[in-house]
Amino acid sequence: MTPCIFCKIIKGELPCTKVYEDADVLAFLDIKPVNPGHTLVIPKRHYVSIHDMPDELVGKVAIVAKKVADAILRIGSKGVNIGMNNGEAAGQVVFHAHVHIMPRYGKDKFSLWVGKEYDGNERQVVAERIKAEL
Ligand code: 5GP
Ligand code: ZN
């Protein structure tokens, strides 16, 4: 099994710039920030993505994500993107679940996505398929 880089950070085997820690959650600066202060919030236990995390832990990570986002605003960021890549197809590179907290300054040349148009009844069909799985 490939050793998990974020588990190594949690164990102190690799360095990180820590901004918050409690019994279940760690927050540290991303090594390649979209803007200074870009923070990763992770569960201390290894889960690959949000899909295998227990709901209670998702809640704990979300609460820390909000605390960090609030702090980032207080130090001068104009807005904050909170995002999570789940799965290789979604751009996940490190397979230990993590939430990105990204400070934003308006025209900072960072773009998250460009929306597409729906074709025909595709919107209704996809909504019904999602609802059936909830
Ligand atoms: P992903 O695409 O998986 O959502 O993003 C992984 C993030 O982890 C990237 O933004 C990358 O810069 C960050 N990262 C990768 N390795 C390290 C590391 O060793 N230390 C820190 N602090 N961040 C890392
Ligand atoms: Zn891990």
PDB file of N, CA and C in Angstrom, residues 56-117:
ATOM      1  N   GLU A  56     -20.974  12.106  11.189  1.00  0.00           N
ATOM      2  CA  GLU A  56     -20.601  12.936  12.346  1.00  0.00           C
ATOM      3  C   GLU A  56     -19.241  13.605  12.104  1.00  0.00           C
ATOM      4  N   LEU A  57     -18.332  12.856  11.483  1.00  0.00           N
ATOM      5  CA  LEU A  57     -17.002  13.404  11.194  1.00  0.00           C
ATOM      6  C   LEU A  57     -17.068  14.440  10.067  1.00  0.00           C
ATOM      7  N   VAL A  58     -17.941  14.211   9.101  1.00  0.00           N
ATOM      8  CA  VAL A  58     -18.148  15.218   8.045  1.00  0.00           C
ATOM      9  C   VAL A  58     -18.561  16.532   8.714  1.00  0.00           C
ATOM     10  N   GLY A  59     -19.448  16.432   9.698  1.00  0.00           N
ATOM     11  CA  GLY A  59     -19.906  17.622  10.432  1.00  0.00           C
ATOM     12  C   GLY A  59     -18.757  18.303  11.151  1.00  0.00           C
ATOM     13  N   LYS A  60     -17.917  17.517  11.824  1.00  0.00           N
ATOM     14  CA  LYS A  60     -16.787  18.107  12.571  1.00  0.00           C
ATOM     15  C   LYS A  60     -15.817  18.811  11.620  1.00  0.00           C
ATOM     16  N   VAL A  61     -15.531  18.179  10.493  1.00  0.00           N
ATOM     17  CA  VAL A  61     -14.612  18.792   9.516  1.00  0.00           C
ATOM     18  C   VAL A  61     -15.242  20.073   8.953  1.00  0.00           C
ATOM     19  N   ALA A  62     -16.551  20.041   8.688  1.00  0.00           N
ATOM     20  CA  ALA A  62     -17.235  21.228   8.131  1.00  0.00           C
ATOM     21  C   ALA A  62     -17.192  22.394   9.122  1.00  0.00           C
ATOM     22  N   ILE A  63     -17.359  22.082  10.401  1.00  0.00           N
ATOM     23  CA  ILE A  63     -17.334  23.155  11.409  1.00  0.00           C
ATOM     24  C   ILE A  63     -15.943  23.792  11.467  1.00  0.00           C
ATOM     25  N   VAL A  64     -14.905  22.963  11.417  1.00  0.00           N
ATOM     26  CA  VAL A  64     -13.539  23.521  11.411  1.00  0.00           C
ATOM     27  C   VAL A  64     -13.301  24.310  10.121  1.00  0.00           C
ATOM     28  N   ALA A  65     -13.809  23.791   8.995  1.00  0.00           N
ATOM     29  CA  ALA A  65     -13.654  24.514   7.725  1.00  0.00           C
ATOM     30  C   ALA A  65     -14.252  25.920   7.844  1.00  0.00           C
ATOM     31  N   LYS A  66     -15.412  26.020   8.467  1.00  0.00           N
ATOM     32  CA  LYS A  66     -16.043  27.342   8.631  1.00  0.00           C
ATOM     33  C   LYS A  66     -15.217  28.243   9.557  1.00  0.00           C
ATOM     34  N   LYS A  67     -14.708  27.674  10.650  1.00  0.00           N
ATOM     35  CA  LYS A  67     -13.869  28.462  11.579  1.00  0.00           C
ATOM     36  C   LYS A  67     -12.659  29.023  10.840  1.00  0.00           C
ATOM     37  N   VAL A  68     -12.004  28.172  10.040  1.00  0.00           N
ATOM     38  CA  VAL A  68     -10.810  28.616   9.305  1.00  0.00           C
ATOM     39  C   VAL A  68     -11.205  29.679   8.280  1.00  0.00           C
ATOM     40  N   ALA A  69     -12.327  29.451   7.576  1.00  0.00           N
ATOM     41  CA  ALA A  69     -12.787  30.424   6.571  1.00  0.00           C
ATOM     42  C   ALA A  69     -13.080  31.773   7.241  1.00  0.00           C
ATOM     43  N   ASP A  70     -13.720  31.740   8.409  1.00  0.00           N
ATOM     44  CA  ASP A  70     -13.998  32.987   9.155  1.00  0.00           C
ATOM     45  C   ASP A  70     -12.686  33.718   9.477  1.00  0.00           C
ATOM     46  N   ALA A  71     -11.688  32.936   9.933  1.00  0.00           N
ATOM     47  CA  ALA A  71     -10.394  33.540  10.305  1.00  0.00           C
ATOM     48  C   ALA A  71      -9.708  34.148   9.083  1.00  0.00           C
ATOM     49  N   ILE A  72      -9.813  33.444   7.952  1.00  0.00           N
ATOM     50  CA  ILE A  72      -9.183  33.932   6.714  1.00  0.00           C
ATOM     51  C   ILE A  72      -9.816  35.259   6.277  1.00  0.00           C
ATOM     52  N   LEU A  73     -11.124  35.365   6.437  1.00  0.00           N
ATOM     53  CA  LEU A  73     -11.788  36.644   6.127  1.00  0.00           C
ATOM     54  C   LEU A  73     -11.293  37.739   7.065  1.00  0.00           C
ATOM     55  N   ARG A  74     -11.140  37.384   8.342  1.00  0.00           N
ATOM     56  CA  ARG A  74     -10.731  38.400   9.328  1.00  0.00           C
ATOM     57  C   ARG A  74      -9.311  38.907   9.070  1.00  0.00           C
ATOM     58  N   ILE A  75      -8.470  38.124   8.380  1.00  0.00           N
ATOM     59  CA  ILE A  75      -7.106  38.625   8.105  1.00  0.00           C
ATOM     60  C   ILE A  75      -7.012  39.314   6.743  1.00  0.00           C
ATOM     61  N   GLY A  76      -8.186  39.567   6.116  1.00  0.00           N
ATOM     62  CA  GLY A  76      -8.161  40.442   4.943  1.00  0.00           C
ATOM     63  C   GLY A  76      -8.596  39.849   3.630  1.00  0.00           C
ATOM     64  N   SER A  77      -8.889  38.535   3.581  1.00  0.00           N
ATOM     65  CA  SER A  77      -9.392  37.951   2.345  1.00  0.00           C
ATOM     66  C   SER A  77     -10.761  38.556   2.027  1.00  0.00           C
ATOM     67  N   LYS A  78     -11.053  38.722   0.741  1.00  0.00           N
ATOM     68  CA  LYS A  78     -12.320  39.363   0.352  1.00  0.00           C
ATOM     69  C   LYS A  78     -13.455  38.357   0.223  1.00  0.00           C
ATOM     70  N   GLY A  79     -13.109  37.095   0.049  1.00  0.00           N
ATOM     71  CA  GLY A  79     -14.081  36.010  -0.064  1.00  0.00           C
ATOM     72  C   GLY A  79     -13.337  34.703   0.106  1.00  0.00           C
ATOM     73  N   VAL A  80     -14.086  33.605   0.227  1.00  0.00           N
ATOM     74  CA  VAL A  80     -13.452  32.300   0.461  1.00  0.00           C
ATOM     75  C   VAL A  80     -14.183  31.240  -0.347  1.00  0.00           C
ATOM     76  N   ASN A  81     -13.454  30.446  -1.124  1.00  0.00           N
ATOM     77  CA  ASN A  81     -14.024  29.236  -1.736  1.00  0.00           C
ATOM     78  C   ASN A  81     -13.719  28.056  -0.823  1.00  0.00           C
ATOM     79  N   ILE A  82     -14.747  27.249  -0.569  1.00  0.00           N
ATOM     80  CA  ILE A  82     -14.562  26.016   0.193  1.00  0.00           C
ATOM     81  C   ILE A  82     -14.874  24.875  -0.766  1.00  0.00           C
ATOM     82  N   GLY A  83     -13.907  23.974  -0.959  1.00  0.00           N
ATOM     83  CA  GLY A  83     -14.121  22.927  -1.955  1.00  0.00           C
ATOM     84  C   GLY A  83     -13.476  21.613  -1.564  1.00  0.00           C
ATOM     85  N   MET A  84     -13.986  20.561  -2.174  1.00  0.00           N
ATOM     86  CA  MET A  84     -13.451  19.230  -1.884  1.00  0.00           C
ATOM     87  C   MET A  84     -13.443  18.426  -3.174  1.00  0.00           C
ATOM     88  N   ASN A  85     -12.302  17.885  -3.540  1.00  0.00           N
ATOM     89  CA  ASN A  85     -12.217  17.019  -4.705  1.00  0.00           C
ATOM     90  C   ASN A  85     -12.363  15.578  -4.229  1.00  0.00           C
ATOM     91  N   ASN A  86     -13.372  14.896  -4.704  1.00  0.00           N
ATOM     92  CA  ASN A  86     -13.628  13.513  -4.311  1.00  0.00           C
ATOM     93  C   ASN A  86     -13.545  12.613  -5.539  1.00  0.00           C
ATOM     94  N   GLY A  87     -12.463  11.851  -5.635  1.00  0.00           N
ATOM     95  CA  GLY A  87     -12.269  10.962  -6.780  1.00  0.00           C
ATOM     96  C   GLY A  87     -11.334  11.584  -7.801  1.00  0.00           C
ATOM     97  N   GLU A  88     -10.605  10.697  -8.476  1.00  0.00           N
ATOM     98  CA  GLU A  88      -9.627  11.131  -9.485  1.00  0.00           C
ATOM     99  C   GLU A  88     -10.293  11.982 -10.564  1.00  0.00           C
ATOM    100  N   ALA A  89     -11.510  11.584 -10.966  1.00  0.00           N
ATOM    101  CA  ALA A  89     -12.208  12.309 -12.032  1.00  0.00           C
ATOM    102  C   ALA A  89     -12.565  13.722 -11.603  1.00  0.00           C
ATOM    103  N   ALA A  90     -12.612  13.944 -10.284  1.00  0.00           N
ATOM    104  CA  ALA A  90     -12.932  15.276  -9.757  1.00  0.00           C
ATOM    105  C   ALA A  90     -11.673  16.058  -9.418  1.00  0.00           C
ATOM    106  N   GLY A  91     -10.511  15.511  -9.785  1.00  0.00           N
ATOM    107  CA  GLY A  91      -9.260  16.240  -9.556  1.00  0.00           C
ATOM    108  C   GLY A  91      -8.564  15.896  -8.261  1.00  0.00           C
ATOM    109  N   GLN A  92      -9.063  14.867  -7.541  1.00  0.00           N
ATOM    110  CA  GLN A  92      -8.391  14.499  -6.291  1.00  0.00           C
ATOM    111  C   GLN A  92      -7.033  13.873  -6.600  1.00  0.00           C
ATOM    112  N   VAL A  93      -6.017  14.369  -5.925  1.00  0.00           N
ATOM    113  CA  VAL A  93      -4.652  13.892  -6.137  1.00  0.00           C
ATOM    114  C   VAL A  93      -4.144  13.183  -4.877  1.00  0.00           C
ATOM    115  N   VAL A  94      -4.510  13.730  -3.712  1.00  0.00           N
ATOM    116  CA  VAL A  94      -4.138  13.098  -2.440  1.00  0.00           C
ATOM    117  C   VAL A  94      -5.371  12.358  -1.924  1.00  0.00           C
ATOM    118  N   PHE A  95      -5.237  11.040  -1.775  1.00  0.00           N
ATOM    119  CA  PHE A  95      -6.413  10.223  -1.454  1.00  0.00           C
ATOM    120  C   PHE A  95      -6.580  10.012   0.049  1.00  0.00           C
ATOM    121  N   HIS A  96      -6.521  11.122   0.761  1.00  0.00           N
ATOM    122  CA  HIS A  96      -6.923  11.230   2.167  1.00  0.00           C
ATOM    123  C   HIS A  96      -7.869  12.435   2.159  1.00  0.00           C
ATOM    124  N   ALA A  97      -9.118  12.202   2.540  1.00  0.00           N
ATOM    125  CA  ALA A  97     -10.154  13.242   2.425  1.00  0.00           C
ATOM    126  C   ALA A  97      -9.670  14.594   2.967  1.00  0.00           C
ATOM    127  N   HIS A  98      -9.920  15.658   2.224  1.00  0.00           N
ATOM    128  CA  HIS A  98      -9.508  16.993   2.679  1.00  0.00           C
ATOM    129  C   HIS A  98     -10.391  18.063   2.051  1.00  0.00           C
ATOM    130  N   VAL A  99     -10.624  19.113   2.824  1.00  0.00           N
ATOM    131  CA  VAL A  99     -11.410  20.256   2.355  1.00  0.00           C
ATOM    132  C   VAL A  99     -10.454  21.423   2.125  1.00  0.00           C
ATOM    133  N   HIS A 100     -10.566  22.032   0.942  1.00  0.00           N
ATOM    134  CA  HIS A 100      -9.747  23.210   0.626  1.00  0.00           C
ATOM    135  C   HIS A 100     -10.482  24.467   1.086  1.00  0.00           C
ATOM    136  N   ILE A 101      -9.771  25.332   1.802  1.00  0.00           N
ATOM    137  CA  ILE A 101     -10.301  26.653   2.158  1.00  0.00           C
ATOM    138  C   ILE A 101      -9.416  27.651   1.412  1.00  0.00           C
ATOM    139  N   MET A 102     -10.004  28.324   0.412  1.00  0.00           N
ATOM    140  CA  MET A 102      -9.188  29.132  -0.494  1.00  0.00           C
ATOM    141  C   MET A 102      -9.532  30.615  -0.386  1.00  0.00           C
ATOM    142  N   PRO A 103      -8.580  31.412   0.110  1.00  0.00           N
ATOM    143  CA  PRO A 103      -8.814  32.861   0.186  1.00  0.00           C
ATOM    144  C   PRO A 103      -8.940  33.441  -1.218  1.00  0.00           C
ATOM    145  N   ARG A 104      -9.853  34.392  -1.412  1.00  0.00           N
ATOM    146  CA  ARG A 104     -10.066  34.989  -2.729  1.00  0.00           C
ATOM    147  C   ARG A 104     -10.048  36.507  -2.656  1.00  0.00           C
ATOM    148  N   TYR A 105      -9.594  37.103  -3.758  1.00  0.00           N
ATOM    149  CA  TYR A 105      -9.436  38.559  -3.812  1.00  0.00           C
ATOM    150  C   TYR A 105     -10.052  39.127  -5.073  1.00  0.00           C
ATOM    151  N   GLY A 106     -11.158  38.516  -5.551  1.00  0.00           N
ATOM    152  CA  GLY A 106     -11.785  39.018  -6.775  1.00  0.00           C
ATOM    153  C   GLY A 106     -10.968  38.625  -7.983  1.00  0.00           C
ATOM    154  N   LYS A 107     -10.390  39.608  -8.667  1.00  0.00           N
ATOM    155  CA  LYS A 107      -9.654  39.309  -9.902  1.00  0.00           C
ATOM    156  C   LYS A 107      -8.268  38.758  -9.580  1.00  0.00           C
ATOM    157  N   ASP A 108      -8.235  37.508  -9.075  1.00  0.00           N
ATOM    158  CA  ASP A 108      -6.940  36.926  -8.706  1.00  0.00           C
ATOM    159  C   ASP A 108      -6.530  35.811  -9.667  1.00  0.00           C
ATOM    160  N   LYS A 109      -7.193  35.778 -10.841  1.00  0.00           N
ATOM    161  CA  LYS A 109      -6.810  34.853 -11.928  1.00  0.00           C
ATOM    162  C   LYS A 109      -6.968  33.385 -11.537  1.00  0.00           C
ATOM    163  N   PHE A 110      -7.839  33.102 -10.570  1.00  0.00           N
ATOM    164  CA  PHE A 110      -8.108  31.719 -10.197  1.00  0.00           C
ATOM    165  C   PHE A 110      -9.562  31.438 -10.545  1.00  0.00           C
ATOM    166  N   SER A 111      -9.795  30.393 -11.358  1.00  0.00           N
ATOM    167  CA  SER A 111     -11.155  30.115 -11.797  1.00  0.00           C
ATOM    168  C   SER A 111     -11.513  28.685 -11.451  1.00  0.00           C
ATOM    169  N   LEU A 112     -12.693  28.464 -10.858  1.00  0.00           N
ATOM    170  CA  LEU A 112     -13.064  27.122 -10.417  1.00  0.00           C
ATOM    171  C   LEU A 112     -13.770  26.324 -11.501  1.00  0.00           C
ATOM    172  N   TRP A 113     -14.751  26.917 -12.173  1.00  0.00           N
ATOM    173  CA  TRP A 113     -15.465  26.165 -13.204  1.00  0.00           C
ATOM    174  C   TRP A 113     -16.202  27.124 -14.135  1.00  0.00           C
ATOM    175  N   VAL A 114     -16.571  26.579 -15.295  1.00  0.00           N
ATOM    176  CA  VAL A 114     -17.405  27.306 -16.252  1.00  0.00           C
ATOM    177  C   VAL A 114     -18.654  26.460 -16.454  1.00  0.00           C
ATOM    178  N   GLY A 115     -19.836  27.019 -16.243  1.00  0.00           N
ATOM    179  CA  GLY A 115     -21.082  26.264 -16.349  1.00  0.00           C
ATOM    180  C   GLY A 115     -21.433  25.925 -17.794  1.00  0.00           C
ATOM    181  N   LYS A 116     -22.082  24.759 -17.964  1.00  0.00           N
ATOM    182  CA  LYS A 116     -22.569  24.341 -19.290  1.00  0.00           C
ATOM    183  C   LYS A 116     -24.071  24.575 -19.353  1.00  0.00           C
ATOM    184  N   GLU A 117     -24.657  24.385 -20.545  1.00  0.00           N
ATOM    185  CA  GLU A 117     -26.114  24.423 -20.696  1.00  0.00           C
ATOM    186  C   GLU A 117     -26.648  22.991 -20.624  1.00  0.00           C
TER     187      GLU A 117
END
